[in-house]
Tab-separated table of C-alpha atoms in Angstrom:
chain	number	residue	atom	x	y	z
A	252	ALA	CA	-52.568	-5.390	-13.862
A	253	ALA	CA	-49.636	-7.994	-13.798
A	254	GLY	CA	-48.866	-8.930	-10.330
A	255	VAL	CA	-45.805	-10.895	-8.930
A	256	ILE	CA	-45.777	-14.483	-10.095
A	257	GLN	CA	-44.308	-17.139	-8.236
A	258	SER	CA	-43.838	-20.849	-9.299
A	259	PRO	CA	-44.575	-23.530	-8.065
A	260	ARG	CA	-47.432	-22.776	-6.035
A	261	HIS	CA	-47.043	-26.027	-4.106
A	262	LEU	CA	-44.018	-28.089	-3.677
A	263	ILE	CA	-43.146	-31.336	-1.697
A	264	LYS	CA	-39.812	-32.429	-1.120
A	265	GLU	CA	-37.961	-35.086	0.983
A	266	LYS	CA	-35.375	-34.390	3.694
A	267	ARG	CA	-31.987	-33.583	2.109
A	268	GLU	CA	-33.478	-32.845	-1.322
A	269	THR	CA	-33.100	-29.645	-3.207
A	270	ALA	CA	-35.664	-27.155	-4.379
A	271	THR	CA	-35.804	-24.020	-6.564
A	272	LEU	CA	-38.380	-21.489	-6.128
A	273	LYS	CA	-38.959	-18.901	-8.741
A	274	CYS	CA	-40.285	-15.113	-8.623
A	275	TYR	CA	-41.299	-13.066	-11.516
A	276	PRO	CA	-41.772	-9.298	-10.439
A	277	ILE	CA	-44.106	-6.904	-11.555
A	278	PRO	CA	-43.059	-5.498	-15.147
A	279	ARG	CA	-40.501	-2.749	-14.498
A	280	HIS	CA	-39.794	-3.390	-10.852
A	281	ASP	CA	-36.046	-3.849	-10.212
A	282	THR	CA	-36.122	-5.039	-6.586
A	283	VAL	CA	-37.212	-8.612	-5.343
A	284	TYR	CA	-37.469	-9.393	-1.549
A	285	TRP	CA	-37.874	-12.944	-0.388
A	286	TYR	CA	-39.748	-13.831	2.624
A	287	GLN	CA	-40.255	-16.980	4.718
A	288	GLN	CA	-43.411	-17.394	6.648
A	289	GLY	CA	-43.725	-20.679	9.107
A	290	PRO	CA	-47.230	-21.930	10.230
A	291	GLY	CA	-48.673	-19.270	12.489
A	292	GLN	CA	-45.654	-17.176	12.166
A	293	ASP	CA	-45.018	-13.672	10.546
A	294	PRO	CA	-43.168	-13.406	7.531
A	295	GLN	CA	-39.295	-13.306	8.029
A	296	PHE	CA	-37.055	-11.586	5.510
A	297	LEU	CA	-34.496	-13.883	3.863
A	298	ILE	CA	-32.751	-11.692	1.192
A	299	SER	CA	-33.236	-8.987	-1.422
A	300	PHE	CA	-31.858	-8.050	-4.726
A	301	TYR	CA	-31.774	-4.688	-6.474
A	302	GLU	CA	-30.759	-4.489	-10.096
A	303	LYS	CA	-29.554	-8.137	-9.909
A	304	MET	CA	-27.011	-7.482	-7.018
A	305	GLN	CA	-27.791	-8.719	-3.470
A	306	SER	CA	-28.825	-5.625	-1.565
A	307	ASP	CA	-29.441	-7.303	1.837
A	308	LYS	CA	-29.516	-10.475	3.771
A	309	GLY	CA	-31.718	-11.414	6.759
A	310	SER	CA	-32.207	-14.796	8.297
A	311	ILE	CA	-31.384	-16.965	5.300
A	312	PRO	CA	-29.493	-20.073	6.072
A	313	ASP	CA	-26.245	-20.936	4.471
A	314	ARG	CA	-27.898	-23.785	2.797
A	315	PHE	CA	-30.061	-21.471	0.812
A	316	SER	CA	-28.832	-19.046	-2.142
A	317	ALA	CA	-30.496	-16.760	-4.327
A	318	GLN	CA	-29.888	-14.573	-7.478
A	319	GLN	CA	-31.858	-12.065	-9.696
A	320	PHE	CA	-31.310	-12.587	-13.473
A	321	SER	CA	-30.969	-10.126	-16.260
A	322	ASP	CA	-34.811	-10.120	-16.844
A	323	TYR	CA	-35.106	-9.343	-13.136
A	324	HIS	CA	-36.760	-12.749	-12.179
A	325	SER	CA	-35.425	-14.228	-9.088
A	326	GLU	CA	-34.727	-17.825	-7.892
A	327	LEU	CA	-34.373	-19.040	-4.555
A	328	ASN	CA	-32.336	-22.304	-4.257
A	329	MET	CA	-32.539	-24.458	-1.157
A	330	SER	CA	-30.317	-27.421	-0.683
A	331	SER	CA	-30.151	-30.133	2.084
A	332	LEU	CA	-33.835	-29.471	2.965
A	333	GLU	CA	-34.978	-30.000	6.492
A	334	LEU	CA	-38.313	-30.330	8.153
A	335	GLY	CA	-38.128	-26.989	9.383
A	336	ASP	CA	-37.736	-25.625	6.030
A	337	SER	CA	-41.715	-26.217	5.717
A	338	ALA	CA	-43.145	-22.939	4.920
A	339	LEU	CA	-44.905	-20.427	2.895
A	340	TYR	CA	-42.126	-18.656	0.770
A	341	PHE	CA	-43.433	-15.097	-0.581
A	342	CYS	CA	-41.726	-12.977	-3.048
A	343	ALA	CA	-42.459	-9.257	-3.285
A	344	SER	CA	-41.098	-6.732	-5.618
A	345	SER	CA	-40.980	-2.887	-5.703
A	346	LEU	CA	-39.390	-0.291	-8.109
A	347	GLY	CA	-36.342	1.334	-6.522
A	348	GLY	CA	-36.387	-0.415	-3.117
A	349	THR	CA	-39.714	0.888	-1.742
A	350	GLY	CA	-39.989	-2.102	0.632
A	351	GLY	CA	-42.048	-4.402	-1.608
A	352	ARG	CA	-45.644	-3.591	-1.133
A	353	ASP	CA	-46.734	-6.170	-3.746
A	354	PHE	CA	-46.255	-9.741	-2.587
A	355	GLY	CA	-46.693	-12.824	-4.959
A	356	GLN	CA	-49.199	-15.622	-4.024
A	357	GLY	CA	-46.406	-17.657	-2.339
A	358	THR	CA	-45.121	-21.086	-2.618
A	359	ARG	CA	-45.907	-23.767	-0.083
A	360	LEU	CA	-43.079	-26.006	0.548
A	361	THR	CA	-43.592	-29.083	2.363
A	362	VAL	CA	-40.542	-31.171	3.305
A	363	VAL	CA	-41.266	-34.724	4.391
B	87	GLY	CA	-33.190	-4.757	18.346
B	88	GLN	CA	-36.382	-4.888	16.281
B	89	ASN	CA	-39.608	-5.301	18.133
B	90	ILE	CA	-43.108	-5.033	16.650
B	91	ASP	CA	-46.049	-5.772	18.706
B	92	GLN	CA	-49.594	-6.350	17.907
B	93	PRO	CA	-52.514	-8.029	19.685
B	94	THR	CA	-52.547	-11.811	18.972
B	95	GLU	CA	-56.403	-12.290	18.488
B	96	MET	CA	-59.428	-9.928	18.382
B	97	THR	CA	-62.983	-10.432	17.671
B	98	ALA	CA	-65.731	-8.265	16.696
B	99	THR	CA	-69.429	-8.243	15.508
B	100	GLU	CA	-70.511	-7.709	11.835
B	101	GLY	CA	-71.095	-3.855	11.120
B	102	ALA	CA	-68.957	-2.794	14.145
B	103	ILE	CA	-65.721	-0.748	14.144
B	104	VAL	CA	-62.533	-2.390	15.403
B	105	GLN	CA	-59.060	-0.870	15.898
B	106	ILE	CA	-55.898	-2.904	15.781
B	107	ASN	CA	-52.798	-1.429	17.453
B	108	CYS	CA	-49.154	-1.857	16.579
B	109	THR	CA	-46.220	-0.415	18.495
B	110	TYR	CA	-42.810	-0.736	17.222
B	111	GLN	CA	-39.050	-0.277	18.228
B	112	THR	CA	-36.825	-0.438	15.323
B	113	SER	CA	-33.345	0.878	14.603
B	114	GLY	CA	-34.634	2.732	11.615
B	115	PHE	CA	-37.991	3.874	10.305
B	116	ASN	CA	-38.894	4.782	6.847
B	117	GLY	CA	-42.626	3.953	6.841
B	118	LEU	CA	-45.158	1.636	8.242
B	119	PHE	CA	-47.382	-0.760	6.017
B	120	TRP	CA	-50.479	-2.548	7.048
B	121	TYR	CA	-51.487	-5.893	5.364
B	122	GLN	CA	-54.398	-8.167	5.325
B	123	GLN	CA	-53.454	-11.835	5.120
B	124	HIS	CA	-55.758	-14.936	4.931
B	125	ALA	CA	-54.601	-18.139	5.844
B	126	GLY	CA	-52.559	-19.616	3.370
B	127	GLU	CA	-52.615	-16.553	1.045
B	128	ALA	CA	-50.290	-13.831	0.320
B	129	PRO	CA	-50.331	-10.384	2.397
B	130	THR	CA	-52.584	-8.089	0.608
B	131	PHE	CA	-51.554	-4.280	0.965
B	132	LEU	CA	-53.904	-2.136	2.810
B	133	SER	CA	-52.282	1.026	3.577
B	134	TYR	CA	-48.901	2.930	4.159
B	135	ASN	CA	-48.150	5.606	6.316
B	136	VAL	CA	-44.537	7.576	6.524
B	137	LEU	CA	-45.936	10.851	8.136
B	138	ASP	CA	-47.849	11.336	11.140
B	139	GLY	CA	-51.615	11.450	10.869
B	140	LEU	CA	-54.370	9.393	9.508
B	141	GLU	CA	-54.905	8.027	6.109
B	142	GLU	CA	-58.352	6.993	5.076
B	143	LYS	CA	-59.284	4.648	2.304
B	144	GLY	CA	-62.751	3.494	2.238
B	145	ARG	CA	-63.794	1.309	5.105
B	146	PHE	CA	-59.902	1.352	6.363
B	147	SER	CA	-57.928	4.072	8.020
B	148	SER	CA	-54.440	4.128	9.235
B	149	PHE	CA	-52.883	6.243	11.806
B	150	LEU	CA	-49.220	6.820	12.655
B	151	SER	CA	-47.381	8.685	15.399
B	152	ARG	CA	-43.662	8.335	14.899
B	153	SER	CA	-42.937	10.055	18.268
B	154	LYS	CA	-44.733	7.267	20.130
B	155	GLY	CA	-43.627	4.397	17.768
B	156	TYR	CA	-47.369	3.707	17.366
B	157	SER	CA	-49.920	3.241	14.548
B	158	TYR	CA	-53.627	1.636	14.376
B	159	LEU	CA	-55.583	0.216	11.697
B	160	LEU	CA	-59.247	1.196	11.863
B	161	LEU	CA	-61.840	-1.138	10.104
B	162	LYS	CA	-65.434	0.246	9.747
B	163	GLU	CA	-68.527	-1.431	8.890
B	164	LEU	CA	-66.998	-4.900	9.522
B	165	GLN	CA	-67.942	-7.652	6.969
B	166	MET	CA	-67.491	-11.176	7.490
B	167	LYS	CA	-64.830	-11.425	4.686
B	168	ASP	CA	-62.824	-9.030	6.971
B	169	SER	CA	-61.887	-11.997	9.051
B	170	ALA	CA	-58.083	-12.403	8.540
B	171	SER	CA	-54.940	-11.715	9.930
B	172	TYR	CA	-53.824	-8.135	9.821
B	173	LEU	CA	-50.055	-7.644	9.580
B	174	CYS	CA	-48.120	-4.435	10.753
B	175	ALA	CA	-44.717	-3.960	8.932
B	176	VAL	CA	-42.144	-1.233	9.354
B	177	ARG	CA	-39.740	-0.451	6.582
B	178	ASP	CA	-36.002	-0.494	7.771
B	179	GLU	CA	-33.881	2.502	6.881
B	180	ASP	CA	-30.805	0.699	6.197
B	181	GLY	CA	-30.446	1.348	2.450
B	182	THR	CA	-32.412	-1.720	1.417
B	183	ASP	CA	-35.759	-0.902	2.877
B	184	LYS	CA	-36.696	-4.642	3.888
B	185	LEU	CA	-39.920	-4.800	5.845
B	186	ILE	CA	-39.891	-6.055	9.381
B	187	PHE	CA	-43.223	-7.739	10.274
B	188	GLY	CA	-45.053	-7.754	13.412
B	189	THR	CA	-46.615	-10.991	14.693
B	190	GLY	CA	-50.073	-10.242	13.107
B	191	THR	CA	-53.431	-10.043	14.609
B	192	ARG	CA	-55.960	-12.644	13.909
B	193	LEU	CA	-59.358	-10.873	13.765
B	194	GLN	CA	-62.679	-12.870	13.549
B	195	VAL	CA	-65.838	-11.263	12.557
B	196	PHE	CA	-69.081	-12.601	14.048
B	197	PRO	CA	-72.564	-12.206	12.436
């Protein structure tokens, strides 16, 4: 069965650069959640979208923005990158906002 | 505030049974998830409880008591591959159903 697809799997950026992470939810899923997991930390909720509209906002910095497109894929845009942004970024999807039990493989972002 | 507590680390022997506890204090509750996560990999769904009681799925079982704000994950017949972090997550009830994760329990299984 198709799972949540994230790209790229690994990304290395320099400070103050920008990065765009992509998430392709499971087919027919209409809700996407973004989580950030720092080294040794638990996943922290960043933002979610339901039917292409932002549904909730967590601890997402103002330097980050995200959107969900008509095909339900989502992109997380990160600007003015800082060393502390280095983390695993997970996307999860669900149908009808059931909490996102299916996670993508994540994007490991390293800011140098 | 939102607070989900789990032991930081646990160790067990191959073939044994281990119970990982999770206590939570959240503003809303709409179900509790358990995930397994190997280092650097995505969380993998294990179980979901929304009503009190025990849910069994093969070697893994999960229990929930909503009145006590308490859950546990029971792993039987431990295998080396069960060495991983186990995350307890509560689904919020604010209309968006985001997950609030606990700190995770790192389980090491020894031969």
